[in-house]
Tab-separated table of C-alpha atoms in Angstrom:
chain	number	residue	atom	x	y	z
A	1	ARG	CA	23.785	-11.103	62.798
A	2	ALA	CA	20.261	-9.813	63.539
A	3	CYS	CA	21.401	-6.204	63.086
A	4	ALA	CA	23.042	-7.048	59.755
A	5	LEU	CA	19.907	-8.811	58.533
A	6	ALA	CA	17.758	-5.848	59.533
A	7	SER	CA	20.047	-3.412	57.708
A	8	GLU	CA	19.831	-5.664	54.617
A	9	GLY	CA	16.052	-5.211	54.666
A	10	ARG	CA	15.295	-8.739	55.879
A	11	PRO	CA	13.120	-8.132	58.969
A	12	ASP	CA	11.786	-11.707	59.181
A	13	ALA	CA	15.287	-13.175	59.166
A	14	ALA	CA	16.384	-10.555	61.717
A	15	ALA	CA	13.440	-11.439	63.991
A	16	ASP	CA	14.380	-15.117	63.722
A	17	ALA	CA	18.012	-14.333	64.626
A	18	TRP	CA	16.887	-12.294	67.674
A	19	ARG	CA	14.603	-15.176	68.744
A	20	LYS	CA	17.499	-17.651	68.496
A	21	LEU	CA	19.698	-15.314	70.536
A	22	HIS	CA	16.976	-15.047	73.182
A	23	GLU	CA	16.713	-18.850	73.399
A	24	LEU	CA	20.510	-19.146	73.628
A	25	LEU	CA	20.664	-16.623	76.479
A	26	LEU	CA	17.864	-18.333	78.392
A	27	ALA	CA	19.635	-21.686	78.037
A	28	HIS	CA	23.258	-20.709	78.678
A	29	ASP	CA	23.604	-17.242	80.238
A	30	GLY	CA	23.882	-17.505	84.011
A	31	ALA	CA	25.007	-16.067	87.309
A	32	ALA	CA	28.097	-18.294	87.291
A	33	ASN	CA	29.527	-16.176	84.452
A	34	ASN	CA	27.862	-12.929	85.615
A	35	PHE	CA	25.575	-13.054	82.571
A	36	SER	CA	28.501	-12.306	80.270
A	37	LEU	CA	26.721	-13.714	77.198
A	38	SER	CA	23.950	-11.114	77.418
A	39	ALA	CA	26.524	-8.364	77.972
A	40	ALA	CA	28.398	-9.561	74.866
A	41	ALA	CA	25.129	-9.598	72.894
A	42	VAL	CA	24.470	-5.960	73.801
A	43	HIS	CA	28.044	-4.952	72.892
A	44	ALA	CA	27.805	-6.747	69.539
A	45	ALA	CA	24.379	-5.301	68.714
A	46	LEU	CA	25.499	-1.773	69.530
A	47	ALA	CA	28.736	-2.178	67.575
A	48	ALA	CA	26.876	-3.488	64.517
A	49	ALA	CA	24.153	-0.822	64.566
A	50	PRO	CA	24.852	1.871	67.169
A	51	ALA	CA	21.934	4.076	66.158
A	52	GLU	CA	19.388	1.241	66.203
A	53	ALA	CA	17.297	0.602	69.302
A	54	LEU	CA	17.971	-2.616	71.159
A	55	PRO	CA	15.029	-5.024	71.135
A	56	SER	CA	12.778	-4.480	74.158
A	57	TRP	CA	13.137	-8.147	75.185
A	58	LEU	CA	16.940	-7.744	75.393
A	59	VAL	CA	16.640	-4.706	77.658
A	60	ALA	CA	13.949	-6.435	79.747
A	61	TYR	CA	16.164	-9.568	79.895
A	62	PHE	CA	18.531	-7.743	82.245
A	63	GLY	CA	15.674	-7.442	84.734
A	64	ALA	CA	16.495	-3.835	85.411
A	65	ALA	CA	12.896	-2.749	85.742
A	66	PRO	CA	9.493	-4.355	86.181
A	67	PRO	CA	7.830	-5.111	82.822
A	68	HIS	CA	5.304	-2.272	83.112
A	69	LEU	CA	8.183	0.225	83.494
A	70	ALA	CA	10.384	-1.431	80.882
A	71	GLY	CA	7.824	-0.669	78.197
A	72	ASP	CA	6.734	-4.274	77.608
A	73	PRO	CA	3.692	-5.185	79.715
A	74	ALA	CA	3.679	-8.686	78.177
A	75	ALA	CA	7.253	-9.456	79.292
A	76	PRO	CA	7.475	-12.506	81.560
A	77	ILE	CA	7.938	-12.047	85.296
A	78	GLU	CA	11.247	-13.577	86.350
A	79	LEU	CA	12.281	-14.347	89.901
A	80	GLU	CA	15.660	-15.442	91.182
A	81	VAL	CA	15.595	-18.391	93.584
A	82	SER	CA	18.178	-18.551	96.333
A	83	GLU	CA	18.632	-21.062	99.088
A	84	VAL	CA	18.712	-19.636	102.583
A	85	GLY	CA	20.752	-22.409	104.116
A	86	GLY	CA	19.610	-25.480	105.840
A	87	ALA	CA	19.756	-26.942	109.273
A	88	SER	CA	22.084	-29.643	107.960
A	89	GLY	CA	24.717	-27.185	106.666
A	90	ASP	CA	24.954	-29.304	103.501
A	91	PRO	CA	24.727	-27.020	100.421
A	92	ARG	CA	23.402	-29.824	98.216
A	93	GLN	CA	20.610	-30.571	100.692
A	94	ALA	CA	19.861	-26.839	100.983
A	95	HIS	CA	19.650	-26.753	97.176
A	96	ARG	CA	17.259	-29.712	97.080
A	97	ASP	CA	15.112	-28.141	99.817
A	98	ALA	CA	14.918	-24.783	97.998
A	99	VAL	CA	14.046	-26.374	94.645
A	100	SER	CA	11.472	-28.640	96.301
A	101	GLU	CA	9.822	-25.648	98.003
A	102	VAL	CA	9.524	-23.739	94.718
A	103	GLU	CA	8.160	-26.820	92.946
A	104	LYS	CA	5.502	-27.194	95.669
A	105	VAL	CA	4.389	-23.584	95.230
A	106	LEU	CA	4.305	-23.957	91.424
A	107	ALA	CA	2.199	-27.126	91.779
A	108	ASP	CA	-0.396	-25.061	93.677
A	109	PHE	CA	-0.815	-22.853	90.568
A	110	PRO	CA	-1.340	-25.281	87.657
A	111	ALA	CA	-3.236	-22.733	85.536
A	112	THR	CA	-0.256	-20.378	85.552
A	113	ASN	CA	2.294	-20.695	82.763
A	114	ALA	CA	5.366	-20.854	84.991
A	115	ALA	CA	8.535	-22.900	84.924
A	116	LEU	CA	11.524	-23.374	87.198
A	117	HIS	CA	14.916	-23.280	85.464
A	118	VAL	CA	17.861	-24.689	87.434
A	119	ARG	CA	21.525	-24.838	86.414
A	120	GLY	CA	24.013	-26.426	88.758
A	121	VAL	CA	23.686	-26.337	92.537
A	122	LEU	CA	22.471	-23.217	94.346
A	123	GLY	CA	25.135	-21.861	96.666
A	124	CYS	CA	27.862	-23.691	94.705
A	125	GLY	CA	28.041	-21.577	91.550
A	126	GLY	CA	24.654	-22.646	90.185
A	127	ASP	CA	21.553	-20.567	89.713
A	128	ALA	CA	17.801	-20.965	89.462
A	129	HIS	CA	14.954	-18.766	88.407
A	130	VAL	CA	11.226	-18.964	87.890
A	131	ARG	CA	9.820	-17.600	84.662
A	132	ILE	CA	6.101	-16.711	84.651
A	133	VAL	CA	4.712	-16.112	81.153
A	134	HIS	CA	1.419	-14.216	80.962
A	135	GLY	CA	1.395	-12.445	77.591
A	136	GLY	CA	-0.148	-9.333	79.117
A	137	GLU	CA	-3.628	-10.888	79.102
A	138	PRO	CA	-5.433	-9.520	82.213
A	139	ALA	CA	-6.558	-12.838	83.754
A	140	ALA	CA	-3.173	-14.480	83.122
A	141	LEU	CA	-1.393	-11.422	84.511
A	142	GLU	CA	-3.505	-11.568	87.679
A	143	ARG	CA	-2.636	-15.269	88.132
A	144	ALA	CA	1.031	-14.416	87.542
A	145	HIS	CA	0.954	-11.738	90.257
A	146	VAL	CA	-0.727	-14.106	92.737
A	147	LEU	CA	1.967	-16.719	92.044
A	148	GLN	CA	4.688	-14.088	92.354
A	149	ALA	CA	3.290	-13.044	95.738
A	150	ALA	CA	3.240	-16.671	96.902
A	151	LEU	CA	6.850	-17.210	95.830
A	152	CYS	CA	8.080	-13.939	97.315
A	153	ASP	CA	6.135	-14.262	100.570
A	154	THR	CA	8.216	-12.677	103.313
A	155	ASP	CA	5.928	-13.587	106.190
A	156	PRO	CA	8.188	-13.581	109.280
A	157	ASP	CA	6.536	-16.800	110.492
A	158	LEU	CA	7.602	-18.539	107.266
A	159	GLU	CA	11.070	-17.057	107.157
A	160	LEU	CA	12.487	-19.396	109.793
A	161	THR	CA	11.159	-22.509	108.115
A	162	ARG	CA	11.190	-21.673	104.416
A	163	PRO	CA	14.295	-23.059	102.655
A	164	CYS	CA	14.343	-20.537	99.810
A	165	ALA	CA	13.888	-16.889	98.945
A	166	CYS	CA	12.576	-15.474	95.670
A	167	THR	CA	13.357	-11.956	94.491
A	168	PRO	CA	13.049	-10.166	91.133
A	169	LEU	CA	15.756	-11.449	88.798
A	170	ARG	CA	18.519	-9.025	87.898
A	171	ARG	CA	20.892	-10.117	85.145
A	172	ASN	CA	23.772	-7.695	85.646
A	173	PRO	CA	22.080	-4.434	84.590
A	174	ALA	CA	25.434	-2.671	85.162
A	175	ALA	CA	26.746	-4.463	82.053
A	176	LEU	CA	23.882	-2.955	80.055
A	177	CYS	CA	24.720	0.536	81.364
A	178	ARG	CA	28.434	0.102	80.567
A	179	ALA	CA	27.636	-1.008	77.024
A	180	LEU	CA	25.329	1.949	76.475
A	181	LEU	CA	27.828	4.428	77.875
A	182	ARG	CA	30.375	3.255	75.316
A	183	HIS	CA	28.014	3.625	72.352
A	184	GLU	CA	25.268	5.774	70.888
A	185	ARG	CA	23.960	8.149	73.566
A	186	THR	CA	20.431	8.329	72.133
A	187	GLN	CA	19.415	5.069	73.798
A	188	LEU	CA	21.015	5.848	77.133
A	189	ALA	CA	18.488	8.367	78.471
A	190	ALA	CA	15.489	6.146	77.763
A	191	LEU	CA	17.114	3.047	79.219
A	192	LEU	CA	18.488	4.744	82.327
A	193	ARG	CA	14.920	5.678	83.258
A	194	GLN	CA	14.218	1.935	83.426
A	195	LEU	CA	17.275	1.163	85.529
């Protein structure tokens, strides 16, 4: 729909349609379905307007490259949260422990615009990620990087006791590559540099 609106010369309506798609993907696209909604969005956009560039947020959404390499320094930092098991062996308790740990770290950084998004139960088909919005503003970006470091801390002393692990979020970048290989080649070279 956004591509059609843009080709009709309605850029504001197209921007609104892209924003709605972005919100839909953030709310409903997940690891449980291998991020198939975002893959379908790329296929549809390329089919509707194969010579048009995909929006930078849609490419960055796949998490294929850090924001500074993806061409959008204001793109949010997104981290996947995974549980690393628990002493109890109960996946639901391991999930609660992992979520609780991330919430504790986020509480230590109240000035950072970050949120934890959880769908389902980790380790049982659910997924969770932290989204840190900074807008590219230097002070906010610095706070975002400090929070990212705290969440991704791999200190060996913590590893035995920490109930979760945080890594950069990847939303099936292979689906993006497959879609591009099937369509207009002009976008492929630029995007493969990011992957």
